[in-house]
Amino acid sequence: MPLVVVGSVALDSVITPTQRRDNVLGGSAVYFSYAASYFTSVRLAGVVGDDWPSEHTELLKARGIDTTGLQIVPGGKTFRWQGKYLQNMNDRETLDVQLNVMNQFDPMLPETYRRCKFLFLANGSTKLQLKVLDQCPGASLVMADTMDLWIRTEPEELHTLLKRIDGLVLNDSEAKLLTGMENLVQAGHAVREMGPRFVVIKKGEHGAMFFSEHETYVLPAYPTPDVVDPTGAGDSFAGGMMGYLAEQNNFDPKTLKEAMAYGILVASFTVEDFSLERLKRISREELTKRMMEYKRMLTF
Amino acid sequence: MPLVVVGSVALDSVITPTQRRDNVLGGSAVYFSYAASYFTSVRLAGVVGDDWPSEHTELLKARGIDTTGLQIVPGGKTFRWQGKYLQNMNDRETLDVQLNVMNQFDPMLPETYRRCKFLFLANGSTKLQLKVLDQCPGASLVMADTMDLWIRTEPEELHTLLKRIDGLVLNDSEAKLLTGMENLVQAGHAVREMGPRFVVIKKGEHGAMFFSEHETYVLPAYPTPDVVDPTGAGDSFAGGMMGYLAEQNNFDPKTLKEAMAYGILVASFTVEDFSLERLKRISREELTKRMMEYKRMLTF
């Protein structure tokens, strides 16, 4: 089944302890789309300025991603993010954010997008996520991401959103912030009680936790020694997860767990190089191979 | 097979964000012994003062733990540790350490101990660990723990020790300190190259990683919502792991992985109450039951 994603499309500048890259392809909807494209057809909605290199659009199209919903604002500048990773490659400092065209982004989804059954509301303001949701009344599985900024600045909208979506993906510190709870098992269930049928807490290099009414589980990250750039890992995780669900056209408990494992594995590739560089070099077969190793790792 | 452990025996005072306990039973060798006692017979060596409540010895004996090697120093005071956990229940502050009789501890293992095939060198100075090792030349599986203090103050002795043991258990920050590496997969293998055939990195609430020449894997922690006091989790982990290996009288790759899972599960019980309180209330059957849940959690 086709999968719609709405979120940021960006040019990132990333500094790690040993390297740097300037103005590389990034953004939540981009990482999500590319990750999901290994499983299903993806329709991306977002906004860029006319400084956006058309080769980026071509790259997405080459993976079968529908970019009809990518608005180009004449005279506008693309959203830019600059960040620096600390020695541990987990903590990062945001050095600069230029919202640019994201400031006025008012998503109007093409008709083909509005009829989709699978919808992901990637990182963006909660108000914007609600606007998108209103345009897709027939979606059967809606998942969303959020972040500390929206938890702090749009708490009412967020609580409205949580009652209208099926699944929320957020990271450990955001789950603690949203609930005021330090124990992640308690926090996960507390978020679930705010509305969504299931909640996924991303723990970066430590994997991810899943919470539904009757299930609580944790899957570890795939242990890669080659972490080059963690940017986009969380969005790739969500893309891999929801891409698999859309491919299977199913979201029963068994499929959700398989999907979470695929999300973890796609993210493990993403971090092995800057931007989409590593994902560009893999095929579905390599994902399947790593999945076999991962399953073997968890079997005893 | 019987399993010998030499390490600290302590009276702990623990402050958590909501509760406190003073002078409760603790120490690395105590947590290790009690955890291992669910699997095999254990012989504990350590030292206490004559302030040591005999009921603690009785408690250990009641689980079949041999305390012949527990020296009581007349007029001496037992090792005391006081710590305070921060809100996240992972980070802690050591408020006070009184080494007392541990200062002069010169372990002389009873003859029955010296013939043991399974030996664990729990937390204690590296010099002391080497002295113990010299007394057990026939051991077929020797594992050890270490900590930041010995990595900093006894690096030469530690490198000598690492060449003489089969397995090292240490936590994530210690692995980074010992190797200067931030990526735990790289750090784990780097420690292994210092001597031991296998290395286990404990990650607290995030589980544990295993490294041998041909294997790298991670198992997550069991997600418990009831973390009351994390003290002794690492020693319980090691006790559960090595207790299972001694019970199976085997340490092939398959058994090592099962053993690591048992270590994780025993530790998940330990943190659910202060001191040994939670472990005192469980049976091997409850461990088996949680193991079934844990395996189900990791199957998809």
XYZ file of C-alpha atoms in Angstrom:
600
model
C 0.000 0.000 0.000
C 1.286 3.513 -0.701
C 2.494 5.463 2.288
C 2.251 9.240 2.674
C 4.748 11.230 4.717
C 4.651 14.935 5.494
C 7.579 16.597 7.226
C 10.773 18.559 6.908
C 12.978 18.552 3.839
C 16.327 20.078 4.635
C 19.891 20.882 3.799
C 22.015 19.758 6.751
C 25.492 20.672 7.865
C 26.925 18.056 10.172
C 30.104 18.113 12.222
C 31.338 14.915 13.857
C 34.495 14.509 15.968
C 36.446 13.536 12.852
C 34.624 14.875 9.779
C 32.168 17.447 8.475
C 29.697 17.741 5.605
C 27.956 20.941 4.503
C 24.553 21.354 2.887
C 23.848 17.673 2.436
C 20.408 16.215 1.787
C 18.437 15.780 5.013
C 15.138 16.359 6.778
C 12.716 14.040 8.547
C 10.504 13.372 5.526
C 13.520 12.669 3.327
C 15.085 10.083 5.650
C 11.667 8.562 6.271
C 10.827 8.313 2.559
C 14.107 6.840 1.541
C 14.006 4.238 4.323
C 10.388 3.316 3.536
C 11.101 3.048 -0.182
C 12.758 -0.345 0.359
C 9.334 -1.708 1.240
C 6.566 0.250 -0.447
C 5.748 3.191 -2.689
C 6.048 6.495 -0.854
C 4.420 9.872 -1.402
C 6.361 12.727 0.094
C 4.959 16.153 0.977
C 7.125 19.015 2.113
C 8.458 22.373 1.082
C 11.779 23.688 -0.253
C 13.110 26.942 -1.690
C 14.442 27.483 -5.161
C 17.960 26.888 -3.819
C 16.987 23.207 -3.682
C 19.227 21.168 -5.973
C 17.023 19.290 -8.428
C 19.392 16.311 -8.181
C 17.959 15.655 -4.699
C 14.479 15.345 -6.159
C 15.865 13.065 -8.855
C 17.498 10.870 -6.231
C 14.164 10.425 -4.453
C 12.301 9.790 -7.699
C 14.868 7.170 -8.672
C 13.709 5.165 -5.623
C 10.111 5.470 -6.793
C 9.221 8.203 -4.291
C 6.368 10.423 -5.496
C 7.437 14.049 -5.064
C 4.251 15.638 -6.425
C 3.620 16.980 -2.925
C 6.995 18.681 -2.660
C 6.264 22.399 -2.954
C 8.975 24.663 -4.317
C 8.651 28.264 -3.113
C 10.036 30.691 -5.697
C 12.549 33.036 -4.112
C 12.417 31.007 -0.894
C 15.269 29.297 0.929
C 15.226 25.664 2.003
C 15.137 24.776 5.717
C 18.679 24.460 7.051
C 19.997 22.693 10.126
C 23.527 22.640 11.465
C 24.603 20.315 14.233
C 27.674 19.002 15.944
C 28.049 15.567 17.529
C 30.033 15.151 20.702
C 32.737 12.536 21.155
C 30.204 9.862 22.189
C 28.315 10.294 18.876
C 25.009 10.265 20.750
C 24.713 13.721 22.211
C 24.577 16.599 19.804
C 24.470 20.349 19.838
C 22.317 22.272 17.386
C 24.526 25.071 16.077
C 22.045 26.762 13.772
C 18.473 26.398 12.518
C 17.036 28.442 9.652
C 13.385 27.553 9.187
C 13.127 29.616 5.980
C 10.269 28.241 3.828
C 9.188 25.872 6.647
C 7.905 28.995 8.421
C 5.026 29.406 5.995
C 4.533 25.757 5.080
C 0.833 25.127 4.604
C 0.508 21.606 3.300
C -2.186 21.030 0.690
C -1.974 17.377 -0.168
C -2.579 16.255 -3.769
C -5.729 14.192 -4.217
C -3.805 10.927 -4.634
C -2.146 11.557 -1.270
C -5.450 12.223 0.513
C -6.827 8.799 -0.328
C -3.849 6.951 1.240
C -4.427 4.418 3.998
C -0.993 4.802 5.619
C 0.068 8.214 6.863
C 3.140 9.379 8.763
C 3.292 12.813 10.320
C 7.032 13.367 10.531
C 8.714 16.034 12.575
C 7.019 19.410 12.208
C 4.782 21.575 14.356
C 1.813 19.819 15.903
C -0.528 22.377 14.335
C 0.825 21.427 10.948
C 0.444 17.725 11.732
C -3.223 18.298 12.646
C -3.825 20.169 9.377
C -2.421 17.231 7.421
C -4.476 14.761 9.398
C -7.655 16.689 8.549
C -6.903 16.117 4.873
C -6.714 12.328 5.218
C -9.954 11.276 6.927
C -9.811 7.788 5.419
C -6.378 6.760 6.694
C -6.426 3.421 8.467
C -3.009 3.716 10.134
C -1.676 7.084 11.229
C 1.642 7.376 13.013
C 3.421 10.529 14.133
C 6.708 11.728 15.528
C 7.093 14.655 17.880
C 9.920 16.481 19.637
C 10.761 18.459 22.743
C 9.977 21.797 21.084
C 6.325 20.861 20.402
C 5.907 19.154 23.756
C 6.872 22.461 25.361
C 5.186 24.923 23.016
C 2.053 23.141 21.739
C 0.956 20.839 24.570
C -2.771 21.273 23.910
C -2.472 20.558 20.206
C -0.275 17.583 21.007
C -2.885 16.107 23.338
C -5.524 16.573 20.636
C -3.235 14.876 18.117
C -2.499 11.964 20.458
C -6.196 11.142 20.636
C -6.447 11.003 16.844
C -3.443 8.873 15.862
C -2.746 5.146 16.078
C 0.934 5.214 16.933
C 3.430 7.723 18.320
C 7.196 7.479 17.869
C 9.364 9.576 20.164
C 12.755 9.330 21.799
C 13.558 8.544 25.416
C 14.166 12.096 26.593
C 10.952 13.270 24.891
C 8.965 10.495 26.595
C 10.353 11.603 29.951
C 9.564 15.236 29.192
C 6.011 14.467 28.062
C 5.179 12.341 31.121
C 7.484 13.610 33.847
C 8.450 9.972 34.456
C 12.006 8.666 34.542
C 11.258 4.952 34.144
C 10.767 4.351 30.426
C 8.401 1.420 30.910
C 6.114 3.610 32.982
C 6.551 6.550 30.602
C 5.714 4.454 27.544
C 2.442 3.284 29.006
C 1.623 6.766 30.269
C 2.000 8.160 26.738
C -0.180 5.352 25.425
C -2.868 6.321 27.911
C -2.877 9.797 26.365
C -4.456 8.332 23.241
C -2.450 6.294 20.743
C -2.991 2.533 20.527
C 0.739 2.016 20.573
C 3.868 3.966 21.420
C 7.451 3.416 20.340
C 10.288 4.916 22.368
C 13.526 5.227 20.426
C 16.680 4.830 22.516
C 19.335 5.540 19.873
C 22.259 3.130 20.218
C 20.218 1.134 22.751
C 17.348 0.190 20.441
C 13.627 0.783 20.850
C 10.725 -0.091 23.149
C 7.158 -0.893 22.155
C 4.024 -0.369 24.235
C 0.447 -1.389 23.529
C -2.323 -2.306 25.917
C -1.205 -5.914 26.164
C 2.433 -5.748 25.156
C 5.676 -4.242 26.387
C 8.906 -5.139 24.693
C 12.386 -3.917 23.891
C 14.551 -4.714 20.911
C 18.231 -3.742 20.975
C 19.952 -1.761 18.248
C 22.028 -3.698 15.756
C 25.591 -3.387 17.088
C 27.482 -1.578 14.365
C 31.099 -0.542 14.954
C 30.906 2.029 12.138
C 28.870 4.973 13.417
C 29.796 7.860 11.128
C 26.769 10.181 11.452
C 23.647 9.478 13.547
C 21.597 12.200 11.800
C 18.327 10.797 10.474
C 18.526 7.527 12.399
C 15.187 8.131 14.132
C 13.414 9.103 10.915
C 14.933 6.134 9.079
C 13.721 3.917 11.897
C 10.173 5.231 11.496
C 10.419 4.914 7.710
C 11.622 1.326 7.860
C 8.954 0.455 10.402
C 6.014 2.051 8.655
C 7.258 1.100 5.196
C 7.130 -2.530 6.241
C 3.631 -2.145 7.735
C 2.399 -0.543 4.500
C 4.025 -3.286 2.431
C 2.356 -5.965 4.527
C -0.883 -3.942 4.597
C -1.275 -5.177 8.133
C -0.591 -3.893 11.617
C -1.394 -6.791 13.872
C 0.955 -7.323 16.856
C 3.181 -9.803 14.998
C 3.637 -7.487 12.006
C 4.279 -4.482 14.255
C 7.153 -6.314 15.938
C 8.699 -7.359 12.618
C 8.257 -3.774 11.437
C 10.058 -2.402 14.489
C 12.966 -4.756 13.800
C 13.152 -3.537 10.200
C 13.123 0.040 11.452
C 16.075 -0.735 13.722
C 18.013 -2.313 10.869
C 17.416 0.467 8.342
C 18.581 2.955 10.983
C 21.704 0.848 11.590
C 22.638 1.383 7.944
C 21.789 5.098 7.979
C 24.320 5.862 10.723
C 27.144 4.163 8.825
C 27.665 7.215 6.602
C 26.579 10.850 6.164
C 23.163 11.822 4.792
C 21.651 9.038 2.628
C 25.058 7.817 1.445
C 24.909 4.414 3.110
C 21.249 3.785 2.290
C 21.974 4.618 -1.335
C 24.374 1.675 -1.454
C 22.089 -0.985 0.015
C 19.408 -3.187 -1.483
C 16.482 -5.009 0.074
C 18.691 -8.131 -0.010
C 21.222 -6.515 2.321
C 18.406 -5.610 4.692
C 17.219 -9.211 4.622
C 20.740 -10.451 5.286
C 21.187 -8.142 8.268
C 17.747 -9.197 9.514
C 18.896 -12.803 9.535
C 21.986 -11.858 11.555
C 19.835 -9.791 13.911
C 17.393 -12.641 14.486
C 20.270 -15.032 15.085
C 21.679 -12.559 17.607
C 18.398 -12.604 19.553
C 17.974 -16.367 19.504
C 19.324 -18.637 22.227
C 29.874 -27.610 39.534
C 30.667 -25.493 42.584
C 31.539 -21.882 41.912
C 33.949 -19.791 43.988
C 33.592 -16.042 44.340
C 35.947 -13.654 46.114
C 34.975 -10.037 46.588
C 33.491 -7.409 48.832
C 31.008 -8.111 51.602
C 29.416 -4.908 52.771
C 26.869 -2.995 54.750
C 25.252 -0.528 52.374
C 23.281 2.636 52.952
C 21.215 3.541 49.941
C 19.231 6.675 49.214
C 16.826 6.733 46.282
C 14.612 9.657 45.208
C 11.770 8.273 47.354
C 13.245 5.985 50.039
C 16.314 5.122 52.046
C 17.778 2.034 53.747
C 20.685 2.018 56.183
C 23.237 -0.727 56.812
C 21.600 -3.330 54.644
C 23.334 -6.433 53.356
C 25.420 -5.720 50.265
C 28.768 -6.158 48.560
C 29.789 -7.625 45.212
C 30.449 -11.147 46.472
C 27.135 -11.208 48.354
C 24.982 -10.200 45.368
C 26.971 -12.533 43.145
C 26.619 -15.508 45.504
C 22.944 -15.078 46.086
C 22.227 -14.722 42.364
C 24.371 -17.748 41.495
C 22.780 -19.861 44.217
C 19.674 -20.350 42.048
C 21.842 -22.446 39.725
C 24.716 -24.054 41.563
C 26.505 -24.407 44.889
C 28.569 -21.350 45.719
C 31.636 -20.849 47.896
C 32.066 -17.296 49.075
C 35.317 -15.723 50.261
C 35.495 -12.283 51.786
C 36.089 -10.426 54.994
C 33.906 -8.718 57.599
C 34.335 -7.166 61.029
C 32.775 -8.357 64.240
C 29.970 -5.826 63.714
C 28.705 -8.198 61.033
C 25.222 -9.457 61.925
C 25.308 -13.248 62.013
C 21.817 -13.307 60.491
C 23.403 -12.232 57.198
C 25.642 -15.302 57.237
C 22.609 -17.427 58.088
C 20.704 -15.982 55.139
C 23.511 -16.964 52.775
C 23.845 -20.420 54.309
C 20.112 -20.945 53.942
C 20.626 -20.737 50.173
C 23.364 -23.335 50.378
C 26.203 -20.824 50.080
C 29.414 -22.046 51.697
C 30.743 -19.270 53.947
C 33.827 -21.108 55.205
C 35.921 -18.537 53.345
C 34.268 -15.573 55.036
C 36.899 -14.243 57.469
C 35.721 -12.376 60.535
C 38.294 -9.910 61.862
C 37.956 -9.491 65.641
C 37.673 -5.848 66.558
C 37.390 -4.937 62.878
C 34.612 -3.062 61.123
C 32.845 -4.286 58.013
C 33.274 -2.437 54.713
C 30.601 0.247 54.365
C 29.299 2.014 51.292
C 26.795 4.831 51.124
C 25.288 5.989 47.851
C 22.534 8.131 46.487
C 20.663 7.566 43.225
C 19.624 10.491 41.088
C 16.122 10.922 39.732
C 16.846 8.761 36.665
C 17.797 5.797 38.925
C 20.842 5.109 36.767
C 23.376 7.689 37.831
C 24.553 7.587 41.399
C 26.747 9.500 43.740
C 28.954 7.746 46.266
C 28.486 9.632 49.532
C 30.846 7.630 51.709
C 33.174 4.632 51.547
C 34.779 3.073 54.614
C 37.050 0.244 53.512
C 37.675 -0.880 57.108
C 38.641 -4.586 57.152
C 38.811 -4.636 53.321
C 42.015 -2.594 53.705
C 43.963 -5.551 55.056
C 42.061 -8.329 53.296
C 44.540 -11.050 52.362
C 42.475 -13.908 51.002
C 43.679 -17.396 51.905
C 41.220 -19.729 50.241
C 40.219 -22.949 52.021
C 41.442 -26.096 50.295
C 37.954 -26.988 48.986
C 37.809 -23.584 47.311
C 41.212 -23.953 45.656
C 40.148 -27.059 43.754
C 37.141 -25.347 42.147
C 36.821 -25.261 38.382
C 34.695 -22.073 38.235
C 36.087 -18.902 39.771
C 34.770 -15.345 39.821
C 36.969 -12.458 40.912
C 34.367 -9.911 41.991
C 35.037 -6.268 42.598
C 38.186 -5.705 44.616
C 41.696 -4.456 43.875
C 43.410 -6.071 40.918
C 46.347 -7.055 43.139
C 43.937 -8.961 45.355
C 42.325 -10.596 42.324
C 45.761 -11.793 41.156
C 46.523 -13.246 44.593
C 43.292 -15.232 44.493
C 43.966 -16.431 40.977
C 47.380 -17.756 42.073
C 45.597 -19.963 44.599
C 43.372 -21.628 41.959
C 45.747 -22.921 39.290
C 43.314 -25.627 38.193
C 40.312 -23.409 37.434
C 38.883 -24.070 33.989
C 36.747 -20.912 33.761
C 37.859 -17.686 35.423
C 35.816 -14.522 35.069
C 36.468 -11.151 36.686
C 34.882 -7.773 37.193
C 36.791 -4.529 37.432
C 36.012 -0.862 37.976
C 37.213 2.640 37.151
C 39.313 2.884 40.339
C 41.502 -0.112 39.376
C 41.655 0.893 35.725
C 43.142 4.189 36.890
C 45.334 3.034 39.781
C 46.479 -0.489 38.843
C 46.702 -0.502 35.039
C 49.750 -2.786 34.902
C 48.249 -5.367 37.235
C 44.999 -5.181 35.259
C 46.777 -5.922 31.994
C 48.497 -8.885 33.653
C 45.136 -10.101 34.952
C 43.448 -9.721 31.558
C 45.960 -12.134 30.024
C 45.161 -14.749 32.667
C 41.369 -14.807 32.733
C 38.757 -16.216 30.374
C 36.085 -13.563 30.661
C 35.863 -9.956 31.823
C 32.652 -8.242 32.888
C 32.654 -4.454 33.049
C 30.224 -1.627 32.500
C 30.009 0.724 29.535
C 31.825 3.685 31.079
C 34.604 1.392 32.327
C 35.005 -0.096 28.841
C 35.346 3.400 27.404
C 37.849 4.371 30.089
C 39.943 1.234 29.592
C 40.127 1.596 25.806
C 39.677 5.309 25.138
C 37.000 4.342 22.615
C 33.464 5.716 22.556
C 31.849 3.105 20.308
C 31.027 0.138 22.541
C 31.340 -2.428 19.746
C 34.873 -1.251 19.077
C 35.627 -0.967 22.813
C 34.385 -4.509 23.522
C 36.655 -6.034 20.927
C 39.571 -3.864 22.011
C 39.222 -5.169 25.589
C 39.058 -8.717 24.253
C 42.319 -8.152 22.415
C 43.923 -7.312 25.767
C 43.614 -10.966 26.753
C 40.263 -12.484 27.760
C 38.537 -14.898 25.379
C 35.290 -13.029 25.907
C 34.123 -9.693 27.255
C 30.720 -8.648 28.553
C 29.814 -4.959 28.684
C 26.970 -4.207 31.084
C 24.748 -1.294 30.037
C 22.424 -1.114 33.053
C 18.828 -0.504 31.960
C 19.916 -1.086 28.345
C 21.108 -4.669 28.751
C 24.475 -6.216 27.965
C 26.815 -6.839 25.028
C 28.949 -9.920 24.399
C 32.216 -10.090 22.475
C 34.302 -13.088 21.499
C 36.561 -13.625 18.496
C 33.676 -14.718 16.296
C 30.649 -13.222 17.998
C 29.231 -9.806 18.811
C 25.768 -9.536 20.254
C 23.519 -7.431 22.442
C 20.657 -8.521 24.631
C 18.305 -5.893 26.077
C 17.421 -5.626 29.744
C 14.092 -7.065 30.835
C 11.767 -4.029 30.896
C 10.662 -3.748 34.495
C 8.528 -0.784 35.573
C 9.489 -1.337 39.234
C 13.053 -0.132 39.676
C 13.417 0.439 43.415
C 17.194 0.156 43.951
C 19.746 -0.647 41.220
C 22.501 -1.500 43.753
C 23.980 -4.920 43.058
C 22.434 -5.292 39.609
C 25.815 -5.753 37.928
C 26.994 -8.304 40.492
C 23.686 -10.166 40.294
C 24.054 -10.207 36.541
C 27.507 -11.789 36.841
C 26.236 -14.235 39.465
C 23.294 -15.344 37.348
C 25.504 -15.679 34.302
C 28.322 -17.612 35.917
C 25.980 -19.622 38.139
C 24.274 -20.930 35.020
C 27.622 -21.747 33.358
C 28.733 -23.661 36.455
C 25.413 -25.508 36.610
C 25.723 -26.516 32.947
C 29.440 -27.219 33.450
C 29.897 -25.843 29.988
C 30.892 -22.567 28.413
C 30.442 -23.099 24.715
C 28.990 -20.153 22.721
C 25.387 -21.385 23.032
C 25.616 -21.810 26.814
C 27.341 -18.451 27.227
C 24.424 -16.718 25.516
C 21.826 -18.506 27.643
C 23.922 -17.633 30.686
C 24.001 -13.951 29.748
C 20.224 -13.965 29.437
C 19.902 -15.532 32.906
C 22.235 -12.864 34.255
C 20.008 -10.162 32.794
C 16.918 -11.718 34.342
C 18.351 -12.205 37.829
C 19.460 -8.557 37.733
C 15.953 -7.511 36.704
C 14.652 -9.030 39.944
C 17.438 -7.535 42.078
C 16.515 -3.958 41.150
C 12.876 -4.454 42.126
C 13.665 -3.979 45.826
C 16.470 -2.974 48.192
C 19.395 -5.271 49.020
C 18.503 -8.952 48.479
C 14.833 -8.431 49.377
C 13.433 -9.225 45.935
C 15.768 -12.147 45.269
C 14.793 -13.618 48.643
C 11.207 -13.876 47.421
C 11.874 -15.618 44.104
C 12.400 -19.230 43.157
C 14.064 -20.842 40.158
C 10.536 -21.298 38.756
C 9.995 -17.545 38.665
C 13.281 -17.143 36.843
C 12.174 -19.748 34.323
C 8.850 -18.004 33.890
C 10.490 -14.623 33.265
C 12.924 -16.333 30.881
C 9.967 -17.568 28.837
C 8.543 -14.033 28.685
C 11.963 -12.669 27.780
C 12.438 -15.176 24.956
C 8.947 -14.408 23.678
C 9.823 -10.716 23.728
C 12.847 -11.355 21.501
C 11.042 -13.599 19.035
C 9.350 -12.284 15.924
